XYZ file of C-alpha atoms in Angstrom:
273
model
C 8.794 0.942 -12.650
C 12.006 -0.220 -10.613
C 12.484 -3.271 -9.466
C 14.102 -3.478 -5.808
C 14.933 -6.872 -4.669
C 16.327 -7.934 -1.412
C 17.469 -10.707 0.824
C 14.150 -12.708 0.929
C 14.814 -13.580 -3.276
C 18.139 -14.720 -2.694
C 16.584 -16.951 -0.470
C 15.099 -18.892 -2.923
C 18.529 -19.772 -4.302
C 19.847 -23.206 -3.544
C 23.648 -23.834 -3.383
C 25.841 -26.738 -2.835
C 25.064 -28.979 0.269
C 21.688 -27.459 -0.290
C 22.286 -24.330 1.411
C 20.262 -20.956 1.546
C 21.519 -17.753 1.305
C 20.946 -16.585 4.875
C 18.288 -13.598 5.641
C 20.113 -10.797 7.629
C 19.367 -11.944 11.453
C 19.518 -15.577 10.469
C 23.204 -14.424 8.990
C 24.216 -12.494 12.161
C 23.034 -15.482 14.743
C 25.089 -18.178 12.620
C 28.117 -15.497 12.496
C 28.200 -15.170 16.502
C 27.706 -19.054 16.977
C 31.119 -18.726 14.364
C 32.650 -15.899 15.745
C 36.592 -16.552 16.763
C 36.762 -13.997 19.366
C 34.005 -15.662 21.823
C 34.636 -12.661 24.605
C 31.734 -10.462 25.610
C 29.388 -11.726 23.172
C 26.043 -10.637 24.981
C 25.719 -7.667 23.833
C 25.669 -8.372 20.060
C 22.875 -11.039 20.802
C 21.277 -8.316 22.587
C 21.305 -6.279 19.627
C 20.414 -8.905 17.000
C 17.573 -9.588 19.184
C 16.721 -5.851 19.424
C 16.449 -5.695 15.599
C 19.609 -3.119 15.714
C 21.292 -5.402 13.159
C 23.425 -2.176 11.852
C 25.315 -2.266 14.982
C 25.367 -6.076 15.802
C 27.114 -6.547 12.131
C 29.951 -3.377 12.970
C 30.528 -5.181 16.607
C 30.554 -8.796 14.679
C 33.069 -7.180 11.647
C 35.995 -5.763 14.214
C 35.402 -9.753 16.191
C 36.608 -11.386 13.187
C 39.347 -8.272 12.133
C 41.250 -9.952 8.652
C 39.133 -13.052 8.538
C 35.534 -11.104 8.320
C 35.665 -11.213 4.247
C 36.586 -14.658 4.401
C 33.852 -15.500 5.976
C 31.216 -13.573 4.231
C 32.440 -14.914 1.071
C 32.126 -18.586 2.753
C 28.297 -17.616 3.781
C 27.152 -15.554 0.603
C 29.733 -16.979 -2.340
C 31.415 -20.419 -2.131
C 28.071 -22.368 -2.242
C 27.864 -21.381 -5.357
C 23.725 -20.788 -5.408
C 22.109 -21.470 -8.336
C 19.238 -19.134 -9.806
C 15.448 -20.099 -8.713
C 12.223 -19.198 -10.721
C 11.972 -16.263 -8.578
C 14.928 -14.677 -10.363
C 13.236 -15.865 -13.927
C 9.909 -14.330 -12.889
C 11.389 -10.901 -11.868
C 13.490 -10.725 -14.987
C 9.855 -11.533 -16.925
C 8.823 -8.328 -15.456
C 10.921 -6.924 -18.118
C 11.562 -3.478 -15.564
C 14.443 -1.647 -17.282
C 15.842 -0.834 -13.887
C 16.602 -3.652 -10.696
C 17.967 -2.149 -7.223
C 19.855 -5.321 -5.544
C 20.192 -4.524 -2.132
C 22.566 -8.198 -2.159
C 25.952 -9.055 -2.110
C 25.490 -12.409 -3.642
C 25.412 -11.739 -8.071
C 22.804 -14.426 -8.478
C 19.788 -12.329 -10.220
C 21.916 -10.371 -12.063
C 24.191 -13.826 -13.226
C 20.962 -15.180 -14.335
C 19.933 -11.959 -16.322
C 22.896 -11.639 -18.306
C 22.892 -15.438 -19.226
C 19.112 -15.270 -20.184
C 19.642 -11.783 -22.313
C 23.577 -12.569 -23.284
C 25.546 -9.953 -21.339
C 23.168 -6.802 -22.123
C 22.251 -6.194 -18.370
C 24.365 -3.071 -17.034
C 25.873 -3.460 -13.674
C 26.607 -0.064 -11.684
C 27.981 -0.070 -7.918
C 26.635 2.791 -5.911
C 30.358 4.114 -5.631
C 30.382 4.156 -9.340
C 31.142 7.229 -10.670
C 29.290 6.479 -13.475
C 26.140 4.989 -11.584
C 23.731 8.371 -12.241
C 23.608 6.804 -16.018
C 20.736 4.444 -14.910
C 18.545 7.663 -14.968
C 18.572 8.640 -18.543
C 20.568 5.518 -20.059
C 19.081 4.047 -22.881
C 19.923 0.297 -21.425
C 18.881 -2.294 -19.011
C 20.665 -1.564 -15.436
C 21.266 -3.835 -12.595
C 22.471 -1.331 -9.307
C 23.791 -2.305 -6.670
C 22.645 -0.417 -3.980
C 24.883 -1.908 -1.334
C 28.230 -2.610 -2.970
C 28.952 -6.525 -3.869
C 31.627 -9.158 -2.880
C 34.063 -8.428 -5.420
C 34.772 -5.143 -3.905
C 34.373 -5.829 0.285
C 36.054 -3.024 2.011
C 33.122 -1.805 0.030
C 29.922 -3.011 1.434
C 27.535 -1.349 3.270
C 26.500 -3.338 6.059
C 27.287 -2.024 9.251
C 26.268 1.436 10.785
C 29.955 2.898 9.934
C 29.481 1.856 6.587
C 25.935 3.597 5.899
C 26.936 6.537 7.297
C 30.319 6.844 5.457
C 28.249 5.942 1.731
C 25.789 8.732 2.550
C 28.536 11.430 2.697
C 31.086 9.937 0.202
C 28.472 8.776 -2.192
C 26.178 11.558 -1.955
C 26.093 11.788 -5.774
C 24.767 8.069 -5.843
C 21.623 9.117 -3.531
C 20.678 11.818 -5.534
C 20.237 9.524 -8.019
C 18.224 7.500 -6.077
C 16.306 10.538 -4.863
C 15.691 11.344 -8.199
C 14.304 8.029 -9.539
C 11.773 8.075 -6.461
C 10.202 11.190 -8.099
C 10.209 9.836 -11.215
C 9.619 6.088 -10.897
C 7.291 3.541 -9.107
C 9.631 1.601 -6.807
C 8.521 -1.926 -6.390
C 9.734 -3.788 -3.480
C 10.089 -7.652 -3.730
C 11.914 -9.716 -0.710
C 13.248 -6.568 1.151
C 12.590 -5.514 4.644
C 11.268 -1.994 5.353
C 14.046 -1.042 7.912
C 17.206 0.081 5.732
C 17.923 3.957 7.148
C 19.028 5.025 3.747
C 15.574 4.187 1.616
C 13.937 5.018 4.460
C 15.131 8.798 4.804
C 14.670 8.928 0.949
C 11.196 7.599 0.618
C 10.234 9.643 3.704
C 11.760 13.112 2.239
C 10.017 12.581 -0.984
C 6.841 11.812 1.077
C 7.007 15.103 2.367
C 8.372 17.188 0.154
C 6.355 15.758 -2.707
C 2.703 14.983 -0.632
C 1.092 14.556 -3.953
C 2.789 11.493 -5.334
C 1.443 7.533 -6.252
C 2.495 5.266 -3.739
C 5.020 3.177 -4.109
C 4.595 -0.755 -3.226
C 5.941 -3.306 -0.875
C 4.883 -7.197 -1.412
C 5.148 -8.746 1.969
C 3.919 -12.340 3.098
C 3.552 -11.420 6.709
C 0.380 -10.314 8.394
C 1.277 -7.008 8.832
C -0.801 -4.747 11.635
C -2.874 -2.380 10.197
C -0.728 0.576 12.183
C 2.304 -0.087 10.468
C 0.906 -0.199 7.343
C -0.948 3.032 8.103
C 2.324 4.042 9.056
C 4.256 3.328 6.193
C 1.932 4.556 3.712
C 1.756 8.043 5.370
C 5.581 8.472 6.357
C 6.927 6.620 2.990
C 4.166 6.722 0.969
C 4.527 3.115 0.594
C 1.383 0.861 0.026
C 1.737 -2.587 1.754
C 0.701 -5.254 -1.043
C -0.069 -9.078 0.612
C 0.208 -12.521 -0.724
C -0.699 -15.322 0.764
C 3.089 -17.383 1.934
C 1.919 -20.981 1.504
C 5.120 -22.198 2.976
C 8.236 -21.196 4.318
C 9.656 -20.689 0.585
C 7.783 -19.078 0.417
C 6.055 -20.292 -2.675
C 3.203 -17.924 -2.529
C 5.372 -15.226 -3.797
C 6.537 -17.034 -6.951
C 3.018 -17.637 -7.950
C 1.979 -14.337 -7.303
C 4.644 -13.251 -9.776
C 4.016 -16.128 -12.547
C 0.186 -14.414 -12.713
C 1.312 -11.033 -12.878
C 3.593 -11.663 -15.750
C 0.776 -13.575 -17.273
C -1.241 -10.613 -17.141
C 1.487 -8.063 -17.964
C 3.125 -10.217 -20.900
C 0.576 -9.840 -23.671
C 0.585 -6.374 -22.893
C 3.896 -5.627 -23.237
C 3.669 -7.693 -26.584
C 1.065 -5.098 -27.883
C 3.142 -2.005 -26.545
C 5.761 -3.412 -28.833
C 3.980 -4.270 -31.621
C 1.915 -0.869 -31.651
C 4.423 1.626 -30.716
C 2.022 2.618 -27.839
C 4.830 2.996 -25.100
C-alpha cells in the first residue's frame, strides 16, 4: 500500500499564534486579500471561485514577482507547525511508501524523529527518485517539490505542465507503482491533473485492477463517486467529520491501526509477509 497525503493533514498541524496550514482555496483567497499589486484582481477571484486554482496561483505568482517565495514561506514555514496525531496515526500505518503532495516537511519531520532519521526523502526532480520502487527502505516522495527548493514547486498550471515533460522519468515511476500498489488517499482532493491522467490511463489500460481508495468526510453525490470509480478506478471511502478538524478522521485512523497493529506483529513474528 502507498500512503498519499495531502493538504487536509497538514491541516491538523498547529503553529505559532495558533495558525493552520491553509487548504489550497483558503491559501489563494488570503494571498489576493495580501497581494501587493491590487490591479485587475477580478479575474483571479473569478477563478478561485471557479475551482481553476492552477491558473488563479500562476496569475497570483507573476502579482507578487521576487516577493512570491517570501510569502509562501511566511504562509507554509515560519509558523513553525508542530506535528498532530494525524501525522502519528499515518506513520502507525507502517506503509513503506508516503506520497506528500505538501510543501510544508511536517509528516515527514515527525517520521524521522519517531524512527531516528531512517525515512528516505526523494523530490520528484530527483534523479534518483525511481529507487522508491524496488528500494529496500522506507521513502517519503515528494510529489510536488518542497520549500527548500521553490523555483521548484509545482503549483501553478506552468509548473505542472513543465514537471510532466522534464520529469517524465518521475511519472513513470508513479505510473508504475499504480500497477503495482494500492494507493491510499488521506486529506487530498481528487482534482490534481497529474494523478488524475495517471489513475485514469491505468483505469483503462489495465480494466481489471482493485480499486484504489479515497477517505473523504464530505457527502459526496453518488454520480461522482460513480464517476470516479469508473474513470480512476478509485473507490470513495466515508467517515463521519464530527467537526471542522475534522476529528472524525483521526479516529477513523486510531481503529484501523488498532486492527492492523497486531497483525503486522504476527507478520513479523511468523515470517508470513
Amino acid at each position: 500500500m502507498i500512503v498519499v497525503i495531502g493538504s487536509g493533514v497538514s491541516r491538523h498541524a498547529l503553529g505559532h499564534g495558533s495558525l493552520r496550514p491553509p487548504m489550497w482555496e483558503g491559501f489563494l483567497r488570503q494571498a489576493i486579500i495580501d497581494c501587493p499589486n491590487r490591479d485587475s484582481l477580478g479575474p483571479i477571484e473569478e477563478a478561485v471561485a471557479s475551482g481553476d486554482y492552477l491558473h488563479a496561483c500562476e496569475w497570483l505568482k507573476k502579482r507578487y514577482d521576487e516577493n512570491w517565495v517570501s510569502y509562501l514561506r511566511r504562509t507554509f514555514s515560519a509558523p513553525a507547525y508542530a506535528p498532530a496525531e494525524i501525522h502519528e496515526q499515518i506513520l502507525r500505518l507502517d506503509a513503506r511508501i508516503v506520497f506528500s503532495l505538501n510543501f510544508d516537511v511536517i509528516y515527514e519531520r515527525h517520521a524521522n524523529n519517531i524512527h531516528h532519521g531512517s525515512h528516505i526523502v526523494k523530490n520528484y526532480y530527483d534523479t534518483d527518485v525511481s529507487e522508491f520502487l524496488r528500494g529496500g527502505g522506507r521513502y517519503i516522495i515528494k510529489v510536488h517539490g518542497n520549500l527548500n527548493s521553490p523555483e521548484s514547486l509545482i503549483f501553478t498550471q506552468k509548473d505542472y505542465a513543465r514537471a510532466r515533460i522534464k520529469h517524465a522519468a518521475f511519472y513513470q515511476a508513479f505510473d508504475a507503482a499504480l500497477l503495482t500498489h494500492t494507493f491510499l488517499f488521506i486529506g487530498s482532493g481528487y482534482s490534481d491533473p497529474d494523478i488524475n491522467l495517471l489513475l485514469e490511463n491505468q483505469n483503462f489500460g489495465f480494466p481489471s485492477q482493485l480499486p484504489h481508495y479515497f477517505l473523504s468526510g464530505n457527502p459526496m453525490h453518488v454520480d461522482r463517486r460513480a464517476s470516479l470509480r469508473d474513470n480512476r478506478n478509485i473507490k470513495v471511502l466515508e467517515y463521519d467529520r464530527i467537526d471542522d478538524a475534522p476529528t472524525g478522521l483521526v479516529a477513523e485512523l486510531i481503529q484501523l491501526n488498532s486492527i492492523l497493529e497486531p497483525e503486522i506483529e504476527k507478520m513479523g513474528t511468523t515470517n508470513t509477509w
